[in-house]
Amino acid sequence: MARNMPIFFSFLRYLRGLIRERRADPRDDLISALVAAEEAGDKLNEDELVSMILLLLVAGFETTVNLIGNGALALLANPDHFDLLRRNPALVPTAVEEFLRYYSPLDYAQSRGARSDITLGDFVIPAGEAIAVAIGSANRDETQFDRPDVLDITRDPNRHIAFGQGIHFCLGAFLARLEGQIAFRALLEHCPQLRLAGPRESLRWKNSLLLRGLETLPVAF
């Protein structure tokens, strides 16, 4: 994690420079639209713009990359399911939902604050305490899912919370689902003999507290 911080701060400097460029010379792109956006005369300041761009980058790109990579690994590690999906491509939508549950692309949601004392089992969370929402853990809850640690691409209903819940439900959920379905249909069509190109034990997960994704997924086809 520490070795990545200089890269992260360098990227922040790049974003700030890009924002200033778009203020001076707007173009037909998303950053220019964010710079120009206003409500009742109120515009986003530079810090808010940086935060929004980072959110769009992570939530709109890296999580989808993780969904596709994690889902491919789930299929390759469970060849019976891969075979079932090849024979029944109509299962792609339910398979994508199961990939979202089984290997949640986002392990932790944004922290919350307890507004009052909360009793959870034998524990009391005091008012004002920060709460980390562990999405990956919730999606393996044995009280909510039958055989939660087993991949089941026919699981229906699938009440996972990979996209959050309530007012914090992911705005890009529909797009992410569509991208996942398109990707796996293309995978079935063009790479039906896909297989791991090395031992599964050699795979490494990214060093991240928030996101769940592989560093690389070497395959042969």
Short mmCIF file of C-alpha atoms in Angstrom, two decimals:
data_model
loop_
_atom_site.label_atom_id
_atom_site.label_comp_id
_atom_site.label_asym_id
_atom_site.label_seq_id
_atom_site.Cartn_x
_atom_site.Cartn_y
_atom_site.Cartn_z
CA MET A 1 0.00 0.00 0.00
CA ALA A 2 2.77 2.44 0.98
CA ARG A 3 4.59 2.00 -2.33
CA ASN A 4 1.46 3.09 -4.20
CA MET A 5 1.01 6.39 -2.35
CA PRO A 6 3.50 8.43 -4.45
CA ILE A 7 1.65 7.25 -7.59
CA PHE A 8 -1.69 8.20 -6.05
CA PHE A 9 -0.53 11.70 -5.11
CA SER A 10 0.99 12.16 -8.55
CA PHE A 11 -2.39 11.23 -10.04
CA LEU A 12 -4.13 13.76 -7.78
CA ARG A 13 -1.79 16.49 -9.06
CA TYR A 14 -2.59 15.42 -12.61
CA LEU A 15 -6.33 15.66 -11.92
CA ARG A 16 -6.03 19.12 -10.39
CA GLY A 17 -4.08 20.30 -13.42
CA LEU A 18 -6.68 18.80 -15.74
CA ILE A 19 -9.50 20.52 -13.85
CA ARG A 20 -7.75 23.89 -14.18
CA GLU A 21 -7.26 23.28 -17.90
CA ARG A 22 -10.96 22.52 -18.35
CA ARG A 23 -11.93 25.65 -16.42
CA ALA A 24 -9.83 27.74 -18.79
CA ASP A 25 -10.65 25.78 -21.95
CA PRO A 26 -13.87 23.69 -21.68
CA ARG A 27 -14.26 20.74 -24.02
CA ASP A 28 -16.95 18.21 -24.87
CA ASP A 29 -16.05 15.80 -22.08
CA LEU A 30 -17.21 14.69 -18.65
CA ILE A 31 -14.73 16.75 -16.62
CA SER A 32 -15.77 19.93 -18.44
CA ALA A 33 -19.41 19.07 -17.68
CA LEU A 34 -18.60 18.60 -13.99
CA VAL A 35 -16.68 21.88 -13.89
CA ALA A 36 -19.63 23.70 -15.46
CA ALA A 37 -22.33 22.01 -13.36
CA GLU A 38 -24.13 24.27 -10.90
CA GLU A 39 -27.24 24.40 -8.77
CA ALA A 40 -28.68 27.73 -7.67
CA GLY A 41 -25.35 29.34 -8.56
CA ASP A 42 -23.34 26.85 -6.48
CA LYS A 43 -20.52 25.04 -8.29
CA LEU A 44 -18.22 22.21 -7.23
CA ASN A 45 -14.89 23.39 -5.85
CA GLU A 46 -11.62 21.76 -6.83
CA ASP A 47 -11.55 19.30 -3.91
CA GLU A 48 -15.14 18.24 -4.65
CA LEU A 49 -14.31 17.78 -8.32
CA VAL A 50 -11.29 15.61 -7.52
CA SER A 51 -13.41 13.49 -5.17
CA MET A 52 -16.15 13.09 -7.78
CA ILE A 53 -13.70 12.13 -10.54
CA LEU A 54 -12.02 9.55 -8.31
CA LEU A 55 -15.42 8.09 -7.43
CA LEU A 56 -16.41 7.87 -11.10
CA LEU A 57 -13.09 6.24 -11.98
CA VAL A 58 -13.22 3.61 -9.24
CA ALA A 59 -16.97 2.95 -9.27
CA GLY A 60 -17.39 3.24 -13.02
CA PHE A 61 -14.32 1.35 -14.18
CA GLU A 62 -12.35 -0.68 -11.67
CA THR A 63 -15.36 -2.37 -10.07
CA THR A 64 -16.55 -3.53 -13.50
CA VAL A 65 -13.07 -4.84 -14.31
CA ASN A 66 -13.19 -6.75 -11.02
CA LEU A 67 -16.66 -8.12 -11.78
CA ILE A 68 -15.48 -9.55 -15.10
CA GLY A 69 -12.16 -10.88 -13.78
CA ASN A 70 -13.65 -12.32 -10.60
CA GLY A 71 -16.52 -13.89 -12.52
CA ALA A 72 -14.14 -15.48 -15.02
CA LEU A 73 -12.11 -16.93 -12.14
CA ALA A 74 -15.29 -18.28 -10.52
CA LEU A 75 -16.18 -20.09 -13.75
CA LEU A 76 -12.67 -21.43 -14.34
CA ALA A 77 -12.49 -22.70 -10.76
CA ASN A 78 -15.89 -24.37 -11.17
CA PRO A 79 -15.81 -26.05 -14.61
CA ASP A 80 -19.21 -27.68 -14.07
CA HIS A 81 -20.74 -24.20 -13.88
CA PHE A 82 -18.77 -23.05 -16.91
CA ASP A 83 -20.12 -26.03 -18.84
CA LEU A 84 -23.66 -25.30 -17.63
CA LEU A 85 -23.37 -21.69 -18.77
CA ARG A 86 -22.02 -22.73 -22.18
CA ARG A 87 -25.02 -25.02 -22.63
CA ASN A 88 -27.48 -22.48 -21.22
CA PRO A 89 -26.38 -18.92 -22.11
CA ALA A 90 -29.80 -17.69 -20.96
CA LEU A 91 -28.37 -18.11 -17.44
CA VAL A 92 -25.90 -15.24 -17.99
CA PRO A 93 -28.01 -12.64 -16.07
CA THR A 94 -28.36 -14.87 -12.98
CA ALA A 95 -24.69 -15.86 -13.28
CA VAL A 96 -23.64 -12.20 -13.20
CA GLU A 97 -25.73 -11.68 -10.05
CA GLU A 98 -23.99 -14.66 -8.47
CA PHE A 99 -20.55 -13.35 -9.43
CA LEU A 100 -21.48 -10.06 -7.74
CA ARG A 101 -22.38 -11.97 -4.59
CA TYR A 102 -19.67 -14.64 -4.60
CA TYR A 103 -16.70 -12.37 -5.33
CA SER A 104 -18.05 -8.90 -4.53
CA PRO A 105 -16.04 -6.35 -6.61
CA LEU A 106 -16.32 -3.92 -3.69
CA ASP A 107 -15.44 -5.42 -0.30
CA TYR A 108 -16.27 -2.37 1.82
CA ALA A 109 -18.72 0.45 1.24
CA GLN A 110 -18.18 4.01 2.40
CA SER A 111 -18.04 4.22 6.19
CA ARG A 112 -21.15 5.25 8.07
CA GLY A 113 -21.66 6.83 11.48
CA ALA A 114 -23.99 5.42 14.13
CA ARG A 115 -26.61 8.08 14.92
CA SER A 116 -27.64 6.25 18.09
CA ASP A 117 -26.58 3.19 20.09
CA ILE A 118 -27.10 0.03 18.02
CA THR A 119 -27.37 -3.45 19.49
CA LEU A 120 -26.11 -6.10 17.11
CA GLY A 121 -26.16 -9.58 18.60
CA ASP A 122 -24.11 -9.39 21.78
CA PHE A 123 -22.42 -6.14 20.78
CA VAL A 124 -23.39 -2.51 21.25
CA ILE A 125 -22.17 0.05 18.73
CA PRO A 126 -22.10 3.43 20.52
CA ALA A 127 -23.59 6.52 18.94
CA GLY A 128 -21.00 8.41 16.91
CA GLU A 129 -18.90 5.32 16.22
CA ALA A 130 -17.68 4.80 12.65
CA ILE A 131 -19.10 1.70 10.97
CA ALA A 132 -17.38 -0.16 8.14
CA VAL A 133 -19.95 -1.81 5.89
CA ALA A 134 -18.42 -5.16 4.87
CA ILE A 135 -20.26 -5.98 1.65
CA GLY A 136 -18.20 -9.07 0.89
CA SER A 137 -18.99 -10.51 4.31
CA ALA A 138 -22.71 -9.70 4.08
CA ASN A 139 -22.89 -11.46 0.72
CA ARG A 140 -21.69 -14.68 2.38
CA ASP A 141 -24.21 -14.46 5.27
CA GLU A 142 -25.48 -17.98 5.98
CA THR A 143 -28.73 -16.59 7.40
CA GLN A 144 -29.51 -14.99 4.02
CA PHE A 145 -28.05 -17.45 1.53
CA ASP A 146 -28.21 -21.22 1.21
CA ARG A 147 -24.65 -22.60 1.02
CA PRO A 148 -23.16 -19.08 0.84
CA ASP A 149 -19.60 -20.28 0.15
CA VAL A 150 -20.71 -22.33 -2.87
CA LEU A 151 -20.98 -20.80 -6.34
CA ASP A 152 -24.45 -21.32 -7.82
CA ILE A 153 -25.12 -19.54 -11.11
CA THR A 154 -28.78 -20.62 -10.93
CA ARG A 155 -29.31 -18.92 -7.54
CA ASP A 156 -32.64 -17.10 -7.67
CA PRO A 157 -33.61 -14.98 -5.85
CA ASN A 158 -30.20 -13.54 -5.05
CA ARG A 159 -30.48 -10.79 -2.44
CA HIS A 160 -26.85 -9.67 -2.52
CA ILE A 161 -25.91 -6.10 -1.63
CA ALA A 162 -23.00 -5.68 -4.05
CA PHE A 163 -24.60 -2.41 -5.19
CA GLY A 164 -25.46 -1.19 -1.71
CA GLN A 165 -28.94 -0.58 -0.39
CA GLY A 166 -31.55 2.12 0.04
CA ILE A 167 -30.58 5.71 -0.68
CA HIS A 168 -26.96 4.59 -1.18
CA PHE A 169 -27.82 2.11 -3.96
CA CYS A 170 -25.29 2.36 -6.80
CA LEU A 171 -26.36 4.74 -9.56
CA GLY A 172 -24.45 2.67 -12.11
CA ALA A 173 -25.96 -0.71 -11.16
CA PHE A 174 -27.92 -1.11 -14.40
CA LEU A 175 -24.88 -0.25 -16.53
CA ALA A 176 -22.60 -2.58 -14.52
CA ARG A 177 -25.05 -5.46 -14.93
CA LEU A 178 -25.33 -4.79 -18.66
CA GLU A 179 -21.54 -4.62 -19.08
CA GLY A 180 -21.13 -7.88 -17.16
CA GLN A 181 -23.75 -9.66 -19.24
CA ILE A 182 -22.24 -8.43 -22.52
CA ALA A 183 -18.75 -9.47 -21.40
CA PHE A 184 -19.72 -13.00 -20.40
CA ARG A 185 -21.84 -13.59 -23.49
CA ALA A 186 -18.82 -12.55 -25.58
CA LEU A 187 -16.61 -14.84 -23.50
CA LEU A 188 -18.91 -17.81 -24.14
CA GLU A 189 -19.06 -17.05 -27.85
CA HIS A 190 -15.41 -16.34 -28.55
CA CYS A 191 -13.55 -18.29 -25.83
CA PRO A 192 -15.61 -21.42 -25.07
CA GLN A 193 -12.44 -23.38 -24.22
CA LEU A 194 -11.06 -20.76 -21.83
CA ARG A 195 -8.84 -22.19 -19.09
CA LEU A 196 -6.32 -21.00 -16.51
CA ALA A 197 -2.80 -20.66 -17.90
CA GLY A 198 -1.18 -21.49 -14.58
CA PRO A 199 -1.89 -22.86 -11.11
CA ARG A 200 -4.73 -21.15 -9.30
CA GLU A 201 -2.50 -20.87 -6.21
CA SER A 202 -0.24 -18.43 -8.10
CA LEU A 203 -3.03 -15.86 -8.53
CA ARG A 204 -2.74 -12.73 -6.39
CA TRP A 205 -5.50 -10.42 -5.20
CA LYS A 206 -4.92 -6.67 -5.34
CA ASN A 207 -3.65 -5.13 -2.12
CA SER A 208 -6.77 -3.09 -1.37
CA LEU A 209 -9.02 -2.68 1.65
CA LEU A 210 -11.98 -1.54 -0.46
CA LEU A 211 -11.85 -3.41 -3.75
CA ARG A 212 -11.75 -7.13 -4.48
CA GLY A 213 -10.00 -7.97 -7.72
CA LEU A 214 -7.10 -9.92 -9.16
CA GLU A 215 -3.78 -8.36 -10.12
CA THR A 216 -3.75 -10.55 -13.24
CA LEU A 217 -5.70 -13.55 -14.55
CA PRO A 218 -3.50 -15.48 -17.02
CA VAL A 219 -5.67 -17.62 -19.31
CA ALA A 220 -5.35 -19.75 -22.43
CA PHE A 221 -8.02 -20.39 -25.05
#
